Amino acid sequence: MTVVDALQTITLEEIVTELVEVYGFEGLGQRVPLPCFEGESSLISAVEFLRATPRARARVERAFLFHLRERRGRDARERDNAKDVRGAAAAVVQATKGVTSVVQDMHTAIGAFPIITDLAYAAVKGVTGLVGVAVEAVVPTLAPLLGDSAPGPEREAVLAALNGVVGDHLVATGNALAIQMSLRPPLCGLHDGGTLLVLVHGSCMNDLQWTRAGHDHGRALLRDFGLTPAYAHYNSGLHTSTNGYALATLLETESAPFRDIIMLGHSMGGLVARAAIHVAEKSDQPRSWRSKLRALVTLGTPHHGAPLERGGNVFETLLGMTPWSAPLAALGRVRSEGVTDLRHGNVVEADWLDRDRFALAADRRMPTPLPDGVRCFAIAATKSGEEAGSEALASDDLVPVRSALGAHADPRFALSFTDTRVLRGTNHLELLSSPAAYAALAEWLGGEG
C-alpha cells in the first residue's frame, strides 16, 4: 500500500491514534502546533476539533504523510535488488576503467560519523585492503545498502549519489535504479488551499537530505508559518532542463489544491526550479501553476557555474561530504549530463543542445532571466569569516559567491534578485541547517502562509 492509499483509506481516528502513539500528545503538538494537542487534550476531543477545522485536519494529514515516509521509506516500488546492483555496476564500469583510494576514503568518512549503522560499515569491511580496486568491485560492496529492507537514509543516499554520477546512463540503459521525478510526500490526498512550498535538492542528493543537524527548512516553515512542504526527488544526473520539464509537468497536477506556490532550491535544485518555471512560461502549453508562483529562493545555486566541475572534481568534493556516498567520490572523472550543466549553470535545452558537453568551450548559454512578477531571493555562502576582500568571498567550497548571487559582467545574464544574503563561515551543505539561512527564509516567506 502506498502512502497515498493509506491516507485515502484510513480514518481520522486511526490517523490521530497512530500519531499520538508514536509521538505522544506533547510531541505531536510540537510537530503540529494546534490547540487540540495542548493541555488536557484527549484523543476524542482532538478528533472532534479536527473534524470541525478542515485546515487543521489538513495539517495533521500532512504530519501523517511525513510519519509514513519516515516509517516505511518513500520508495514504494519493489526492486529486484541483485539485478539492480549488477546493472549499476555495469553502468559504472562502462563509464570508467578504475578508481583508487576508495577504501581509504570510505574508512575516513565512516569513521567521522559514529551514527552509521552496522549495515553501512559492513560495506566497508567487504573491501578492506583493496587499494586501487576496480570499479567492478565498488558498487557491489554497496549491495547491503540496496537490499530488501525498507528504504532508509543510507540506501537513499547511495542511490542519489549513483544517479548523480551516472544517472543519465541508468536512464539510457533502462536500469531500475534510475530515480523518477516525484514529490514526496505525495499531495494528491490533500485539500489545503494554502501555500505549497516546493523544495528541490541539489546534485547527488535526495529529499531526505534537506534534514541536516536536526533541522529541515521545509518542516520549520510548516511549523512557523503553515506552508505545505513537498520535496522534489529526482535523478540529478539528467540535464537540468530535462528535470525542469518533469517538475513543471508534475506541478501541473500536484499543485491543484493550492492557492500559492513557493519554490526553494539548494545548489543544482535552484537551476532545476528555474528550468521548471521557464517551461511553465515558454512551452506550447503554458502550465497553469505558473500564475500561482509567488516566490523563488535559491541556496548556493551556481547560476553562472561551478568551477570545480571543469576539473572533474565536483564529486570528490560533493560526494565526500556525506558518509554513505563517499565510496563513489573516487569516480570523480565520471560526469553526467547534470554535472556538466553545472559548468556554466545551464538552465534551458538550448544551453547544451548540439554541443560537446565535455569540451572546454566558452559559455554559450542563452540569457534566462528570473521570472516576472515573482519575488526572487538568493543566499550565497563563503567559508571565510572575513568581511572584506574578493578572495575572502570566493566560495562555499563548490559555488562562487558571485555565481550564487547571479552576478555577471554581461548585463544580459545578470540576475536581479529582490534581496540577497551572504553567509560567512558557512560551507555548501551548511546552508541546509544554518540558523542565518533560516532567518532569511522566515523574513522573506513568513507572510506567504
C-alpha positions as CSV (number, residue, x, y, z in Angstrom):
1,M,0.0,0.0,0.0
2,T,1.3,3.4,-0.9
3,V,1.2,6.4,1.4
4,V,-1.5,7.9,-0.8
5,D,-3.6,4.8,-0.5
6,A,-3.1,4.9,3.3
7,L,-4.3,8.5,3.5
8,Q,-7.3,7.8,1.4
9,T,-8.5,4.7,3.3
10,I,-7.5,5.3,6.9
11,T,-10.0,7.1,9.2
12,L,-9.2,10.3,11.0
13,E,-9.4,8.5,14.3
14,E,-6.8,6.0,13.1
15,I,-4.5,8.8,11.9
16,V,-4.6,10.6,15.2
17,T,-4.3,7.4,17.2
18,E,-1.2,6.3,15.4
19,L,0.5,9.8,15.6
20,V,-0.3,10.0,19.3
21,E,1.1,6.5,20.0
22,V,4.3,7.4,18.2
23,Y,4.9,10.9,19.4
24,G,2.6,11.4,22.4
25,F,0.3,14.5,22.7
26,E,3.2,16.8,23.6
27,G,5.5,15.6,20.8
28,L,2.7,15.7,18.3
29,G,1.9,19.2,19.4
30,Q,5.5,20.2,18.7
31,R,5.3,18.8,15.2
32,V,1.8,20.2,14.5
33,P,1.2,23.2,16.8
34,L,-2.6,23.1,17.2
35,P,-4.8,23.7,20.3
36,C,-6.3,20.2,20.2
37,F,-2.9,18.8,21.3
38,E,-2.4,21.2,24.2
39,G,-3.2,21.0,27.9
40,E,-5.6,18.3,28.9
41,S,-6.5,17.2,25.4
42,S,-7.8,13.7,24.8
43,L,-8.0,11.6,21.6
44,I,-11.7,12.1,21.3
45,S,-11.6,15.9,21.7
46,A,-8.7,16.1,19.3
47,V,-10.6,14.2,16.6
48,E,-13.7,16.4,17.1
49,F,-11.7,19.5,16.8
50,L,-10.0,18.3,13.6
51,R,-13.4,17.3,12.1
52,A,-14.7,20.8,12.7
53,T,-11.5,22.5,11.4
54,P,-10.5,21.5,7.8
55,R,-7.3,23.5,7.7
56,A,-6.1,21.9,11.0
57,R,-7.1,18.5,9.7
58,A,-5.0,19.1,6.6
59,R,-2.0,19.9,8.7
60,V,-2.4,16.6,10.7
61,E,-2.8,14.7,7.4
62,R,0.5,16.2,6.3
63,A,2.1,15.2,9.5
64,F,0.8,11.6,9.0
65,L,2.3,11.6,5.5
66,F,5.7,12.6,6.9
67,H,5.3,9.8,9.5
68,L,4.6,7.2,6.9
69,R,7.5,8.5,4.9
70,E,9.8,8.0,7.9
71,R,8.3,4.7,8.9
72,R,8.0,2.9,5.6
73,G,10.5,4.7,3.5
74,R,9.4,6.7,0.5
75,D,10.1,4.4,-2.4
76,A,7.0,2.1,-2.9
77,R,8.5,0.3,-5.9
78,E,9.6,-3.3,-5.3
79,R,13.1,-3.9,-6.7
80,D,15.0,-6.9,-7.9
81,N,18.0,-5.7,-5.9
82,A,20.5,-8.2,-7.1
83,K,19.7,-7.3,-10.7
84,D,19.8,-3.6,-9.8
85,V,23.2,-3.9,-8.3
86,R,24.6,-5.7,-11.3
87,G,23.1,-3.1,-13.5
88,A,24.6,-0.3,-11.5
89,A,28.0,-1.9,-11.5
90,A,27.8,-2.4,-15.3
91,A,26.9,1.3,-15.8
92,V,29.9,2.5,-13.8
93,V,32.2,0.0,-15.5
94,Q,31.2,1.4,-18.9
95,A,31.8,4.9,-17.6
96,T,35.3,4.5,-16.3
97,K,38.0,1.8,-16.0
98,G,39.0,2.0,-12.4
99,V,39.4,4.1,-9.3
100,T,41.9,4.5,-6.5
101,S,41.8,5.1,-2.7
102,V,38.2,4.0,-2.4
103,V,38.7,2.0,0.7
104,Q,40.7,4.7,2.4
105,D,38.1,7.3,1.7
106,M,35.3,5.1,2.9
107,H,37.0,4.3,6.2
108,T,37.7,8.0,6.7
109,A,34.2,9.1,6.0
110,I,32.6,6.3,8.0
111,G,34.9,6.9,11.0
112,A,33.8,10.6,11.1
113,F,30.2,9.6,11.6
114,P,29.6,7.3,14.5
115,I,25.9,7.1,13.8
116,I,26.5,4.9,10.7
117,T,24.7,1.6,11.0
118,D,26.4,-1.8,11.2
119,L,24.9,-2.4,7.8
120,A,26.7,0.5,6.2
121,Y,30.0,-0.4,7.9
122,A,29.7,-3.9,6.6
123,A,30.0,-2.5,3.1
124,V,33.4,-1.1,4.1
125,K,34.6,-4.3,5.6
126,G,33.8,-6.1,2.3
127,V,36.6,-4.2,0.5
128,T,39.2,-3.7,3.3
129,G,42.7,-3.8,1.9
130,L,41.7,-3.4,-1.8
131,V,43.6,-0.2,-2.6
132,G,43.3,0.7,-6.3
133,V,40.2,-1.5,-6.6
134,A,38.5,-1.8,-9.9
135,V,35.1,-0.2,-10.4
136,E,33.6,-3.6,-10.7
137,A,34.2,-4.1,-7.0
138,V,32.9,-0.8,-5.8
139,V,29.2,-0.9,-6.5
140,P,28.7,-4.5,-5.4
141,T,30.1,-3.6,-2.0
142,L,27.1,-1.3,-1.6
143,A,24.7,-4.2,-2.1
144,P,23.7,-4.4,1.6
145,L,22.5,-0.8,1.4
146,L,20.4,-1.7,-1.7
147,G,18.9,-4.8,-0.1
148,D,15.4,-5.9,0.6
149,S,15.0,-3.8,3.6
150,A,12.7,-0.7,3.5
151,P,14.4,2.4,2.1
152,G,16.3,4.4,4.6
153,P,18.8,7.3,4.7
154,E,21.8,5.1,3.8
155,R,20.2,3.4,0.9
156,E,18.7,6.6,-0.4
157,A,22.0,8.5,-0.2
158,V,23.8,5.8,-2.2
159,L,21.0,5.8,-4.8
160,A,21.1,9.5,-5.1
161,A,24.8,9.6,-5.4
162,L,24.8,6.9,-8.0
163,N,22.2,8.8,-10.0
164,G,24.2,12.0,-9.8
165,V,27.3,10.1,-11.1
166,V,25.8,8.1,-13.9
167,G,22.0,8.8,-13.8
168,D,21.8,9.6,-17.5
169,H,23.4,6.3,-18.3
170,L,20.9,4.5,-15.9
171,V,18.0,6.0,-17.9
172,A,19.6,5.2,-21.2
173,T,20.0,1.6,-20.3
174,G,16.6,1.2,-18.6
175,N,18.2,0.5,-15.2
176,A,15.7,0.2,-12.4
177,L,17.9,2.3,-10.1
178,A,17.2,5.4,-12.2
179,I,15.2,7.8,-9.9
180,Q,11.9,9.1,-11.3
181,M,10.8,12.7,-10.7
182,S,8.3,12.8,-7.8
183,L,7.1,14.9,-5.0
184,R,7.4,13.3,-1.6
185,P,5.2,13.0,0.4
186,P,2.6,12.9,-2.4
187,L,0.0,15.6,-2.3
188,C,-3.0,14.1,-4.1
189,G,-4.7,13.2,-0.8
190,L,-4.6,16.8,0.5
191,H,-7.1,19.6,0.0
192,D,-5.3,22.5,1.6
193,G,-6.0,25.7,-0.3
194,G,-2.9,27.4,1.2
195,T,0.7,27.8,0.1
196,L,2.7,24.9,-1.4
197,L,6.4,25.0,-0.7
198,V,8.4,23.0,-3.3
199,L,11.9,22.1,-2.1
200,V,14.3,21.0,-4.8
201,H,17.5,19.2,-3.7
202,G,21.0,19.5,-5.2
203,S,23.3,17.3,-7.2
204,C,23.9,13.8,-5.9
205,M,21.4,14.3,-3.1
206,N,17.9,13.4,-2.3
207,D,14.9,14.8,-0.5
208,L,15.8,13.3,2.9
209,Q,19.0,15.3,2.9
210,W,17.1,18.6,3.5
211,T,17.3,17.4,7.1
212,R,20.8,18.3,8.4
213,A,21.9,18.7,12.0
214,G,18.3,18.1,13.1
215,H,16.9,21.0,11.1
216,D,14.8,21.0,7.9
217,H,13.9,24.3,6.3
218,G,10.7,22.8,5.0
219,R,9.5,21.4,8.3
220,A,10.4,24.7,10.1
221,L,8.4,26.8,7.6
222,L,5.5,24.4,8.1
223,R,5.7,24.7,11.9
224,D,6.2,28.5,11.9
225,F,4.1,29.7,9.0
226,G,1.9,26.9,7.9
227,L,3.5,26.4,4.5
228,T,2.9,22.9,3.0
229,P,6.3,21.4,2.1
230,A,6.7,19.0,-0.8
231,Y,10.1,17.6,-1.6
232,A,11.1,17.0,-5.2
233,H,13.0,13.7,-5.6
234,Y,14.8,13.4,-8.9
235,N,17.7,12.0,-10.9
236,S,20.3,14.7,-10.7
237,G,22.4,13.0,-13.4
238,L,20.0,14.2,-16.1
239,H,20.1,17.6,-17.7
240,T,18.7,20.4,-15.6
241,S,16.3,21.2,-18.5
242,T,15.1,17.6,-18.5
243,N,14.4,17.7,-14.8
244,G,12.8,21.1,-15.1
245,Y,10.4,19.8,-17.7
246,A,9.5,16.8,-15.5
247,L,9.0,19.1,-12.5
248,A,6.8,21.6,-14.4
249,T,4.7,18.7,-15.6
250,L,4.3,17.2,-12.2
251,L,3.4,20.5,-10.6
252,E,0.5,21.0,-13.1
253,T,-1.4,18.2,-11.3
254,E,0.1,18.2,-7.8
255,S,-0.3,21.9,-7.1
256,A,-4.0,22.0,-8.0
257,P,-5.3,22.1,-4.4
258,F,-3.1,25.1,-3.5
259,R,-3.6,28.8,-3.8
260,D,0.0,29.9,-4.0
261,I,3.4,28.3,-4.7
262,I,6.9,29.0,-3.4
263,M,10.0,27.2,-4.8
264,L,13.1,26.7,-2.7
265,G,16.2,25.2,-4.4
266,H,19.5,24.2,-3.0
267,S,22.5,24.1,-5.3
268,M,21.5,22.4,-8.6
269,G,18.0,22.5,-7.3
270,G,17.8,26.2,-8.0
271,L,18.7,25.6,-11.6
272,V,16.0,22.9,-11.9
273,A,13.4,25.2,-10.3
274,R,14.3,28.0,-12.8
275,A,14.1,25.4,-15.6
276,A,10.6,24.4,-14.5
277,I,9.5,28.0,-14.4
278,H,10.9,28.5,-17.9
279,V,8.9,25.5,-19.2
280,A,5.8,26.8,-17.5
281,E,6.2,30.1,-19.2
282,K,7.6,29.3,-22.6
283,S,6.2,25.9,-23.7
284,D,3.5,25.5,-26.3
285,Q,1.1,24.6,-23.5
286,P,1.8,27.0,-20.6
287,R,1.3,25.5,-17.2
288,S,-1.4,27.0,-15.1
289,W,0.6,26.7,-11.9
290,R,2.9,29.5,-13.0
291,S,0.2,32.0,-12.2
292,K,0.3,30.8,-8.5
293,L,4.1,31.2,-8.2
294,R,4.8,33.9,-5.6
295,A,8.5,33.4,-4.6
296,L,11.7,31.7,-5.6
297,V,14.6,31.2,-3.2
298,T,17.9,29.7,-4.2
299,L,20.6,28.5,-1.7
300,G,24.1,28.2,-3.1
301,T,22.9,27.8,-6.6
302,P,25.6,28.0,-9.4
303,H,23.6,30.4,-11.6
304,H,26.8,31.1,-13.6
305,G,28.6,27.9,-13.0
306,A,30.8,26.0,-10.5
307,P,34.5,26.0,-11.4
308,L,35.1,22.6,-9.8
309,E,33.1,20.9,-12.5
310,R,35.6,22.0,-15.1
311,G,38.3,19.9,-13.4
312,G,36.1,17.0,-12.9
313,N,36.5,17.3,-9.1
314,V,33.0,18.1,-8.2
315,F,32.2,14.6,-7.0
316,E,35.4,14.4,-4.9
317,T,34.2,17.4,-3.0
318,L,30.4,17.0,-3.0
319,L,30.1,13.2,-2.6
320,G,32.9,13.2,0.0
321,M,30.7,15.4,2.3
322,T,28.3,12.6,3.1
323,P,29.5,9.3,4.6
324,W,27.2,7.0,2.6
325,S,28.1,8.5,-0.8
326,A,31.8,8.8,-0.1
327,P,32.6,5.4,-1.8
328,L,31.6,7.0,-5.1
329,A,33.8,10.1,-4.6
330,A,36.6,8.3,-6.4
331,L,34.6,8.3,-9.6
332,G,35.4,12.0,-9.9
333,R,36.1,11.8,-13.6
334,V,32.7,10.5,-14.4
335,R,30.5,13.4,-15.2
336,S,26.8,13.0,-16.0
337,E,24.7,15.4,-18.1
338,G,23.6,17.1,-14.9
339,V,27.1,17.7,-13.6
340,T,28.3,19.1,-16.9
341,D,25.4,21.5,-16.8
342,L,27.0,22.9,-13.6
343,R,30.0,24.2,-15.6
344,H,28.3,27.4,-16.7
345,G,24.9,27.0,-15.0
346,N,22.8,25.6,-17.8
347,V,19.0,26.1,-17.4
348,V,17.3,25.5,-20.8
349,E,17.8,22.9,-23.5
350,A,19.4,25.5,-25.9
351,D,22.3,25.9,-23.4
352,W,23.6,22.4,-24.2
353,L,21.9,21.1,-27.3
354,D,24.1,20.1,-30.2
355,R,27.3,20.8,-28.2
356,D,30.0,18.6,-26.9
357,R,29.4,18.8,-23.2
358,F,32.9,17.6,-22.3
359,A,34.7,20.2,-24.5
360,L,36.3,23.0,-22.6
361,A,34.2,25.5,-24.6
362,A,33.3,29.1,-23.7
363,D,30.0,29.9,-22.0
364,R,27.3,29.8,-24.8
365,R,24.2,29.9,-22.7
366,M,21.0,31.7,-23.6
367,P,20.1,34.5,-21.2
368,T,17.4,33.1,-18.9
369,P,16.1,36.0,-16.7
370,L,14.3,35.5,-13.4
371,P,10.5,35.2,-13.7
372,D,8.5,38.4,-13.9
373,G,6.1,39.2,-11.1
374,V,7.8,36.8,-8.6
375,R,9.8,37.8,-5.6
376,C,13.2,36.1,-6.1
377,F,15.9,35.7,-3.4
378,A,19.3,34.2,-3.3
379,I,21.6,33.1,-0.4
380,A,25.3,32.6,-1.0
381,A,27.9,31.2,1.4
382,T,31.6,31.5,1.9
383,K,34.0,29.6,4.1
384,S,35.7,32.8,5.1
385,G,34.6,34.7,8.1
386,E,36.1,37.9,6.9
387,E,34.0,40.9,5.9
388,A,36.1,42.3,3.1
389,G,38.2,41.2,0.1
390,S,37.2,39.4,-3.1
391,E,39.3,36.4,-2.3
392,A,37.6,36.1,1.1
393,L,34.3,35.9,-0.6
394,A,35.5,33.2,-3.0
395,S,33.1,30.3,-2.5
396,D,31.4,27.8,-0.2
397,D,33.8,25.0,-1.4
398,L,31.7,24.4,-4.5
399,V,29.9,27.6,-5.7
400,P,31.5,31.1,-6.0
401,V,29.6,33.8,-4.2
402,R,29.2,35.8,-7.4
403,S,27.7,32.8,-9.1
404,A,25.3,32.1,-6.3
405,L,24.1,35.8,-6.3
406,G,23.6,35.8,-10.1
407,A,26.2,38.5,-10.7
408,H,27.6,38.6,-14.2
409,A,29.8,41.0,-16.2
410,D,27.3,40.8,-19.1
411,P,24.0,42.6,-18.1
412,R,22.0,40.1,-20.2
413,F,23.0,37.3,-17.8
414,A,23.0,39.2,-14.6
415,L,20.1,38.1,-12.3
416,S,18.3,40.9,-10.4
417,F,17.1,39.3,-7.1
418,T,14.7,41.1,-4.8
419,D,17.1,40.5,-1.9
420,T,20.2,38.5,-1.2
421,R,22.3,37.3,1.7
422,V,26.0,36.2,2.0
423,L,26.6,33.9,4.9
424,R,30.2,33.9,6.1
425,G,31.9,30.9,7.7
426,T,29.5,28.6,6.0
427,N,30.0,25.8,3.5
428,H,27.8,24.5,0.8
429,L,25.9,21.9,2.8
430,E,25.7,24.0,5.9
431,L,23.2,26.2,4.0
432,L,20.7,23.5,4.8
433,S,21.0,23.9,8.5
434,S,22.3,27.5,9.0
435,P,20.2,29.5,11.5
436,A,21.1,32.6,9.5
437,A,19.8,31.0,6.3
438,Y,16.5,30.1,8.0
439,A,16.2,33.6,9.5
440,A,16.4,34.9,5.9
441,L,13.8,32.4,4.7
442,A,11.5,33.4,7.6
443,E,11.9,37.1,6.8
444,W,11.2,36.6,3.1
445,L,8.5,33.9,3.3
446,G,6.9,34.4,6.7
447,G,3.9,36.4,5.2
448,E,3.2,33.8,2.5
449,G,1.4,31.2,4.6
